[in-house]
PDB file of C-alpha atoms in Angstrom:
ATOM      1  CA  MET D 204      -2.195  -1.476  25.729  1.00  0.00           C
ATOM      2  CA  GLU D 205      -3.272  -0.162  29.141  1.00  0.00           C
ATOM      3  CA  GLU D 206       0.196   0.669  30.449  1.00  0.00           C
ATOM      4  CA  GLN D 207       0.885   2.855  27.389  1.00  0.00           C
ATOM      5  CA  THR D 208      -2.294   4.915  27.781  1.00  0.00           C
ATOM      6  CA  ASP D 209      -2.042   8.371  29.344  1.00  0.00           C
ATOM      7  CA  ILE D 210      -5.129   9.125  31.433  1.00  0.00           C
ATOM      8  CA  LEU D 211      -6.010  12.461  33.021  1.00  0.00           C
ATOM      9  CA  ILE D 212      -8.354  12.596  36.030  1.00  0.00           C
ATOM     10  CA  VAL D 213      -9.947  16.016  36.579  1.00  0.00           C
ATOM     11  CA  ASP D 214     -11.833  16.328  39.872  1.00  0.00           C
ATOM     12  CA  ASP D 215     -11.516  18.609  42.871  1.00  0.00           C
ATOM     13  CA  GLU D 216     -12.370  15.813  45.336  1.00  0.00           C
ATOM     14  CA  LYS D 217      -8.979  14.343  46.208  1.00  0.00           C
ATOM     15  CA  ALA D 218     -10.554  11.201  47.643  1.00  0.00           C
ATOM     16  CA  ILE D 219     -12.185  10.437  44.295  1.00  0.00           C
ATOM     17  CA  VAL D 220      -8.996  11.224  42.390  1.00  0.00           C
ATOM     18  CA  ASN D 221      -6.943   8.959  44.649  1.00  0.00           C
ATOM     19  CA  MET D 222      -9.517   6.160  44.429  1.00  0.00           C
ATOM     20  CA  LEU D 223      -9.597   6.333  40.634  1.00  0.00           C
ATOM     21  CA  GLU D 224      -5.825   6.498  40.387  1.00  0.00           C
ATOM     22  CA  MET D 225      -5.417   3.440  42.615  1.00  0.00           C
ATOM     23  CA  MET D 226      -8.063   1.482  40.709  1.00  0.00           C
ATOM     24  CA  LEU D 227      -6.660   2.401  37.290  1.00  0.00           C
ATOM     25  CA  LYS D 228      -3.160   1.342  38.282  1.00  0.00           C
ATOM     26  CA  LYS D 229      -4.475  -1.968  39.585  1.00  0.00           C
ATOM     27  CA  GLU D 230      -6.185  -2.422  36.214  1.00  0.00           C
ATOM     28  CA  GLY D 231      -2.874  -1.890  34.395  1.00  0.00           C
ATOM     29  CA  PHE D 232      -3.006   1.844  33.643  1.00  0.00           C
ATOM     30  CA  GLN D 233       0.280   3.193  34.959  1.00  0.00           C
ATOM     31  CA  ARG D 234       0.395   6.611  33.293  1.00  0.00           C
ATOM     32  CA  VAL D 235      -2.178   8.521  35.324  1.00  0.00           C
ATOM     33  CA  HIS D 236      -2.163  12.319  35.521  1.00  0.00           C
ATOM     34  CA  LYS D 237      -4.200  14.393  37.970  1.00  0.00           C
ATOM     35  CA  ALA D 238      -5.777  17.839  37.912  1.00  0.00           C
ATOM     36  CA  TYR D 239      -8.012  19.457  40.504  1.00  0.00           C
ATOM     37  CA  THR D 240      -9.288  22.387  38.439  1.00  0.00           C
ATOM     38  CA  GLY D 241     -10.292  22.910  34.849  1.00  0.00           C
ATOM     39  CA  GLN D 242      -7.430  25.299  34.182  1.00  0.00           C
ATOM     40  CA  GLU D 243      -4.922  22.861  35.632  1.00  0.00           C
ATOM     41  CA  ALA D 244      -6.291  20.253  33.218  1.00  0.00           C
ATOM     42  CA  ILE D 245      -5.857  22.663  30.295  1.00  0.00           C
ATOM     43  CA  ASN D 246      -2.240  23.268  31.295  1.00  0.00           C
ATOM     44  CA  ILE D 247      -1.514  19.541  31.452  1.00  0.00           C
ATOM     45  CA  LEU D 248      -3.139  18.948  28.061  1.00  0.00           C
ATOM     46  CA  LYS D 249      -0.840  21.551  26.524  1.00  0.00           C
ATOM     47  CA  GLU D 250       2.173  19.586  27.744  1.00  0.00           C
ATOM     48  CA  GLN D 251       1.077  15.931  27.642  1.00  0.00           C
ATOM     49  CA  ASN D 252      -0.391  13.653  24.967  1.00  0.00           C
ATOM     50  CA  ILE D 253      -3.456  12.513  26.910  1.00  0.00           C
ATOM     51  CA  GLU D 254      -5.653   9.791  25.384  1.00  0.00           C
ATOM     52  CA  VAL D 255      -8.401   9.495  28.018  1.00  0.00           C
ATOM     53  CA  ILE D 256      -9.869  12.232  30.227  1.00  0.00           C
ATOM     54  CA  ILE D 257     -12.103  11.561  33.226  1.00  0.00           C
ATOM     55  CA  LEU D 258     -13.777  14.936  33.720  1.00  0.00           C
ATOM     56  CA  ASP D 259     -15.919  15.955  36.679  1.00  0.00           C
ATOM     57  CA  VAL D 260     -18.820  18.260  35.858  1.00  0.00           C
ATOM     58  CA  MET D 261     -18.553  20.351  39.028  1.00  0.00           C
ATOM     59  CA  LEU D 262     -15.137  22.020  39.288  1.00  0.00           C
ATOM     60  CA  PRO D 263     -14.066  24.920  41.516  1.00  0.00           C
ATOM     61  CA  ASP D 264     -13.247  27.211  38.583  1.00  0.00           C
ATOM     62  CA  GLY D 265     -16.210  26.352  36.354  1.00  0.00           C
ATOM     63  CA  SER D 266     -18.325  23.597  34.906  1.00  0.00           C
ATOM     64  CA  GLY D 267     -16.795  20.623  33.157  1.00  0.00           C
ATOM     65  CA  PHE D 268     -19.328  21.344  30.426  1.00  0.00           C
ATOM     66  CA  ASP D 269     -17.749  24.793  30.007  1.00  0.00           C
ATOM     67  CA  PHE D 270     -14.221  23.420  29.903  1.00  0.00           C
ATOM     68  CA  CYS D 271     -15.018  20.609  27.466  1.00  0.00           C
ATOM     69  CA  PRO D 272     -15.033  22.799  24.301  1.00  0.00           C
ATOM     70  CA  LYS D 273     -11.683  24.274  25.387  1.00  0.00           C
ATOM     71  CA  ILE D 274     -10.339  20.755  25.836  1.00  0.00           C
ATOM     72  CA  ARG D 275     -11.624  19.805  22.383  1.00  0.00           C
ATOM     73  CA  GLU D 276      -9.532  22.625  20.901  1.00  0.00           C
ATOM     74  CA  LEU D 277      -6.452  20.821  22.228  1.00  0.00           C
ATOM     75  CA  THR D 278      -7.240  17.132  21.828  1.00  0.00           C
ATOM     76  CA  ASP D 279      -9.570  14.481  20.436  1.00  0.00           C
ATOM     77  CA  ALA D 280      -9.065  12.375  23.568  1.00  0.00           C
ATOM     78  CA  TYR D 281     -11.897  10.206  24.856  1.00  0.00           C
ATOM     79  CA  ILE D 282     -13.783  12.288  27.456  1.00  0.00           C
ATOM     80  CA  LEU D 283     -15.751  10.519  30.171  1.00  0.00           C
ATOM     81  CA  PHE D 284     -17.845  12.829  32.360  1.00  0.00           C
ATOM     82  CA  LEU D 285     -18.355  12.190  36.063  1.00  0.00           C
ATOM     83  CA  THR D 286     -21.642  13.768  37.042  1.00  0.00           C
ATOM     84  CA  ALA D 287     -24.132  13.864  39.888  1.00  0.00           C
ATOM     85  CA  LYS D 288     -26.591  15.346  37.388  1.00  0.00           C
ATOM     86  CA  VAL D 289     -28.814  12.720  35.809  1.00  0.00           C
ATOM     87  CA  SER D 290     -31.431  14.620  33.830  1.00  0.00           C
ATOM     88  CA  ASP D 291     -31.659  14.106  30.073  1.00  0.00           C
ATOM     89  CA  LEU D 292     -30.778  17.769  29.566  1.00  0.00           C
ATOM     90  CA  ASP D 293     -27.567  17.410  31.560  1.00  0.00           C
ATOM     91  CA  VAL D 294     -26.577  14.302  29.614  1.00  0.00           C
ATOM     92  CA  LEU D 295     -27.319  15.985  26.297  1.00  0.00           C
ATOM     93  CA  THR D 296     -25.325  19.028  27.391  1.00  0.00           C
ATOM     94  CA  GLY D 297     -22.332  16.832  28.125  1.00  0.00           C
ATOM     95  CA  PHE D 298     -22.425  15.235  24.686  1.00  0.00           C
ATOM     96  CA  ALA D 299     -23.130  18.526  22.929  1.00  0.00           C
ATOM     97  CA  THR D 300     -20.036  20.146  24.453  1.00  0.00           C
ATOM     98  CA  GLY D 301     -17.799  17.336  23.163  1.00  0.00           C
ATOM     99  CA  GLY D 302     -17.996  14.518  25.717  1.00  0.00           C
ATOM    100  CA  ASP D 303     -17.981  10.877  24.642  1.00  0.00           C
ATOM    101  CA  ASP D 304     -19.589   9.160  27.622  1.00  0.00           C
ATOM    102  CA  TYR D 305     -20.612   9.661  31.246  1.00  0.00           C
ATOM    103  CA  VAL D 306     -21.099   7.904  34.568  1.00  0.00           C
ATOM    104  CA  THR D 307     -23.211   9.194  37.425  1.00  0.00           C
ATOM    105  CA  LYS D 308     -22.061   9.610  41.013  1.00  0.00           C
ATOM    106  CA  PRO D 309     -21.909   7.548  43.115  1.00  0.00           C
ATOM    107  CA  PHE D 310     -20.223   5.133  40.719  1.00  0.00           C
ATOM    108  CA  ASN D 311     -18.331   1.865  40.749  1.00  0.00           C
ATOM    109  CA  PRO D 312     -14.728   2.645  39.782  1.00  0.00           C
ATOM    110  CA  LEU D 313     -14.547  -0.664  37.928  1.00  0.00           C
ATOM    111  CA  GLU D 314     -17.276   0.657  35.641  1.00  0.00           C
ATOM    112  CA  VAL D 315     -14.969   3.524  34.707  1.00  0.00           C
ATOM    113  CA  ALA D 316     -12.202   1.038  33.893  1.00  0.00           C
ATOM    114  CA  ALA D 317     -14.613  -1.071  31.842  1.00  0.00           C
ATOM    115  CA  ARG D 318     -15.672   1.907  29.749  1.00  0.00           C
ATOM    116  CA  ILE D 319     -12.068   2.952  29.130  1.00  0.00           C
ATOM    117  CA  LYS D 320     -11.050  -0.563  28.141  1.00  0.00           C
ATOM    118  CA  ALA D 321     -14.014  -0.874  25.806  1.00  0.00           C
ATOM    119  CA  TYR D 322     -13.034   2.386  24.136  1.00  0.00           C
ATOM    120  CA  LEU D 323      -9.404   1.298  23.792  1.00  0.00           C
ATOM    121  CA  ARG D 324     -10.419  -2.031  22.230  1.00  0.00           C
ATOM    122  CA  ARG D 325     -12.484  -0.267  19.600  1.00  0.00           C
ATOM    123  CA  SER D 326      -9.795   2.351  18.983  1.00  0.00           C
ATOM    124  CA  ALA D 327      -7.079  -0.300  18.638  1.00  0.00           C
ATOM    125  CA  LYS D 328      -9.085  -2.163  16.008  1.00  0.00           C
ATOM    126  CA  THR D 329      -9.437   1.038  14.016  1.00  0.00           C
ATOM    127  CA  GLU D 330      -5.739   1.913  14.239  1.00  0.00           C
ATOM    128  CA  ALA D 331      -4.717  -1.620  13.243  1.00  0.00           C
ATOM    129  CA  VAL D 332      -5.862  -1.160   9.636  1.00  0.00           C
ATOM    130  CA  SER D 333      -2.880  -1.709   7.301  1.00  0.00           C
ATOM    131  CA  PRO D 334      -2.352   0.295   4.088  1.00  0.00           C
ATOM    132  CA  GLU D 335      -3.085  -2.841   2.091  1.00  0.00           C
ATOM    133  CA  LYS D 336      -6.434  -3.173   3.792  1.00  0.00           C
ATOM    134  CA  SER D 337      -7.235   0.505   4.075  1.00  0.00           C
ATOM    135  CA  SER D 338     -10.770   1.498   3.208  1.00  0.00           C
ATOM    136  CA  ARG D 339     -12.224   4.704   1.885  1.00  0.00           C
ATOM    137  CA  TYR D 340     -15.982   5.029   2.225  1.00  0.00           C
ATOM    138  CA  ASP D 341     -17.293   7.465  -0.357  1.00  0.00           C
ATOM    139  CA  PHE D 342     -20.894   8.614   0.003  1.00  0.00           C
ATOM    140  CA  GLY D 343     -20.617  11.510  -2.421  1.00  0.00           C
ATOM    141  CA  ARG D 344     -21.175  14.417  -0.072  1.00  0.00           C
ATOM    142  CA  PHE D 345     -18.853  12.930   2.537  1.00  0.00           C
ATOM    143  CA  VAL D 346     -15.898  10.535   2.576  1.00  0.00           C
ATOM    144  CA  LEU D 347     -14.546   8.603   5.549  1.00  0.00           C
ATOM    145  CA  ASP D 348     -10.927   7.508   5.143  1.00  0.00           C
ATOM    146  CA  GLU D 349     -10.368   4.720   7.644  1.00  0.00           C
ATOM    147  CA  ASN D 350      -6.607   4.538   7.219  1.00  0.00           C
ATOM    148  CA  ALA D 351      -6.140   8.270   7.738  1.00  0.00           C
ATOM    149  CA  GLY D 352      -8.899   8.507  10.336  1.00  0.00           C
ATOM    150  CA  VAL D 353     -10.354  11.533   8.561  1.00  0.00           C
ATOM    151  CA  LEU D 354     -13.907  12.580   7.752  1.00  0.00           C
ATOM    152  CA  SER D 355     -14.238  15.046   4.881  1.00  0.00           C
ATOM    153  CA  VAL D 356     -17.457  16.738   3.815  1.00  0.00           C
ATOM    154  CA  ASN D 357     -17.566  18.470   0.445  1.00  0.00           C
ATOM    155  CA  GLY D 358     -13.795  18.159   0.300  1.00  0.00           C
ATOM    156  CA  GLU D 359     -13.191  19.799   3.678  1.00  0.00           C
ATOM    157  CA  ASP D 360     -11.854  17.897   6.694  1.00  0.00           C
ATOM    158  CA  VAL D 361     -14.363  17.941   9.553  1.00  0.00           C
ATOM    159  CA  PRO D 362     -13.314  17.438  13.204  1.00  0.00           C
ATOM    160  CA  CYS D 363     -14.797  14.237  14.560  1.00  0.00           C
ATOM    161  CA  PRO D 364     -14.521  13.137  18.218  1.00  0.00           C
ATOM    162  CA  THR D 365     -13.472   9.534  18.676  1.00  0.00           C
ATOM    163  CA  GLN D 366     -16.817   7.959  19.541  1.00  0.00           C
ATOM    164  CA  VAL D 367     -18.599   9.873  16.782  1.00  0.00           C
ATOM    165  CA  TYR D 368     -15.951   8.683  14.321  1.00  0.00           C
ATOM    166  CA  LEU D 369     -16.154   5.062  15.492  1.00  0.00           C
ATOM    167  CA  LEU D 370     -19.942   5.019  15.208  1.00  0.00           C
ATOM    168  CA  LEU D 371     -19.851   6.520  11.716  1.00  0.00           C
ATOM    169  CA  LEU D 372     -17.112   4.091  10.669  1.00  0.00           C
ATOM    170  CA  TYR D 373     -19.163   1.122  11.835  1.00  0.00           C
ATOM    171  CA  LEU D 374     -22.196   2.351   9.900  1.00  0.00           C
ATOM    172  CA  CYS D 375     -20.062   2.989   6.800  1.00  0.00           C
ATOM    173  CA  LYS D 376     -18.810  -0.585   6.957  1.00  0.00           C
ATOM    174  CA  HIS D 377     -22.389  -1.875   7.044  1.00  0.00           C
ATOM    175  CA  PRO D 378     -24.381   0.326   4.643  1.00  0.00           C
ATOM    176  CA  ASN D 379     -28.123  -0.221   4.244  1.00  0.00           C
ATOM    177  CA  ARG D 380     -28.278  -2.434   7.346  1.00  0.00           C
ATOM    178  CA  ILE D 381     -30.634  -1.545  10.165  1.00  0.00           C
ATOM    179  CA  PHE D 382     -29.135  -1.466  13.650  1.00  0.00           C
ATOM    180  CA  SER D 383     -30.998  -1.034  16.914  1.00  0.00           C
ATOM    181  CA  LYS D 384     -29.573   1.186  19.633  1.00  0.00           C
ATOM    182  CA  ALA D 385     -28.610  -1.940  21.593  1.00  0.00           C
ATOM    183  CA  ASP D 386     -26.799  -3.314  18.533  1.00  0.00           C
ATOM    184  CA  LEU D 387     -24.763  -0.137  18.207  1.00  0.00           C
ATOM    185  CA  LEU D 388     -23.968   0.055  21.922  1.00  0.00           C
ATOM    186  CA  GLY D 389     -22.539  -3.450  21.810  1.00  0.00           C
ATOM    187  CA  ALA D 390     -20.667  -3.006  18.537  1.00  0.00           C
ATOM    188  CA  VAL D 391     -19.254   0.500  18.968  1.00  0.00           C
ATOM    189  CA  TRP D 392     -19.041   1.094  22.721  1.00  0.00           C
ATOM    190  CA  GLY D 393     -18.236  -2.531  23.468  1.00  0.00           C
ATOM    191  CA  PHE D 394     -20.788  -3.027  26.205  1.00  0.00           C
ATOM    192  CA  GLU D 395     -24.544  -3.021  26.647  1.00  0.00           C
ATOM    193  CA  HIS D 396     -25.308  -2.982  30.329  1.00  0.00           C
ATOM    194  CA  PHE D 397     -23.506   0.193  31.425  1.00  0.00           C
ATOM    195  CA  ALA D 398     -24.782   2.628  28.821  1.00  0.00           C
ATOM    196  CA  ASP D 399     -27.972   4.574  28.347  1.00  0.00           C
ATOM    197  CA  GLU D 400     -29.442   4.128  24.855  1.00  0.00           C
ATOM    198  CA  ASN D 401     -29.779   7.920  24.776  1.00  0.00           C
ATOM    199  CA  THR D 402     -26.015   7.883  24.210  1.00  0.00           C
ATOM    200  CA  VAL D 403     -26.603   6.439  20.745  1.00  0.00           C
ATOM    201  CA  SER D 404     -29.320   8.967  19.903  1.00  0.00           C
ATOM    202  CA  VAL D 405     -27.040  11.879  20.754  1.00  0.00           C
ATOM    203  CA  HIS D 406     -24.136  10.494  18.739  1.00  0.00           C
ATOM    204  CA  ILE D 407     -26.425   9.864  15.772  1.00  0.00           C
ATOM    205  CA  ARG D 408     -27.371  13.526  15.941  1.00  0.00           C
ATOM    206  CA  ARG D 409     -23.721  14.554  16.129  1.00  0.00           C
ATOM    207  CA  ILE D 410     -23.002  12.547  12.980  1.00  0.00           C
ATOM    208  CA  ARG D 411     -25.941  14.136  11.172  1.00  0.00           C
ATOM    209  CA  GLU D 412     -24.704  17.598  12.099  1.00  0.00           C
ATOM    210  CA  ARG D 413     -21.506  16.776  10.234  1.00  0.00           C
ATOM    211  CA  ILE D 414     -22.640  14.843   7.163  1.00  0.00           C
ATOM    212  CA  GLU D 415     -26.152  16.036   6.351  1.00  0.00           C
ATOM    213  CA  VAL D 416     -27.201  19.161   4.464  1.00  0.00           C
ATOM    214  CA  ASN D 417     -30.107  19.439   6.885  1.00  0.00           C
ATOM    215  CA  PRO D 418     -29.649  17.313  10.026  1.00  0.00           C
ATOM    216  CA  SER D 419     -33.415  17.530  10.688  1.00  0.00           C
ATOM    217  CA  LYS D 420     -34.128  15.966   7.298  1.00  0.00           C
ATOM    218  CA  PRO D 421     -31.371  13.382   6.875  1.00  0.00           C
ATOM    219  CA  GLU D 422     -30.670  11.791   3.516  1.00  0.00           C
ATOM    220  CA  PHE D 423     -27.817   9.527   4.609  1.00  0.00           C
ATOM    221  CA  LEU D 424     -28.305   8.462   8.223  1.00  0.00           C
ATOM    222  CA  LEU D 425     -31.939   7.484   8.448  1.00  0.00           C
ATOM    223  CA  THR D 426     -34.204   6.526  11.334  1.00  0.00           C
ATOM    224  CA  VAL D 427     -36.223   3.378  10.702  1.00  0.00           C
ATOM    225  CA  ARG D 428     -39.196   3.773  12.996  1.00  0.00           C
ATOM    226  CA  GLY D 429     -39.386   1.109  15.661  1.00  0.00           C
ATOM    227  CA  LEU D 430     -36.208  -0.616  14.476  1.00  0.00           C
ATOM    228  CA  GLY D 431     -33.209   1.701  14.629  1.00  0.00           C
ATOM    229  CA  TYR D 432     -30.914   3.407  12.146  1.00  0.00           C
ATOM    230  CA  LYS D 433     -29.272   2.747   8.798  1.00  0.00           C
ATOM    231  CA  LEU D 434     -26.733   4.566   6.630  1.00  0.00           C
ATOM    232  CA  VAL D 435     -27.607   4.791   2.942  1.00  0.00           C
ATOM    233  CA  LYS D 436     -26.363   6.538  -0.168  1.00  0.00           C
ATOM    234  CA  GLY D 437     -27.986   9.948  -0.162  1.00  0.00           C
ATOM    235  CA  ASN D 438     -29.486  11.857  -3.021  1.00  0.00           C
ATOM    236  CA  VAL D 439     -27.457  14.998  -2.484  1.00  0.00           C
ATOM    237  CA  SER D 440     -25.836  16.126  -5.693  1.00  0.00           C
TER     238      SER D 440
END
């Protein structure tokens, strides 16, 4: 699985790029691409089918946060931010612009590999669904087609970044069950100890922005105070 995954590292610090490239290759990822500016990354994405992007926030030609929406126009690849910024606002900005996860500098490069492998495990399980076992989760207002990997709302396909899709798929498979943030981190991200539970909160909000009539007053993806979240059949006609 690893050797067939194309990974793009975007960072202007060559020492960090070289360290990550060396570590990824030792971990079995042989198809590693490198970019030192945001525009260089855009150019590569236009030519290569990249599945994972490691994106630094501070780039010489702009912020990684600014480039992320442009990247999302080209690909649904898993985007992992590298950031020295650790405030909640910075983290929320990263997710809001289309990122899937983040690590803060200084970081352990093995943590980066662990996050990528966890993502690939979850993605592989989703892609392994056969036509005979395909599932279509119909909640009235929205439908998630697991076999096609498509979310449609009121009959219109809605773009859905990978981690948002995987979280929604997991909830669709377990309707009316309450999950804590820790439960969802373990089940959807594949690890508990590396991630901030705020990651779940942001992705819950991103789902609501897609499936709810009013994300501030959800009818499908509900918060159960003190316990977590659950996905239910809404009352939207």
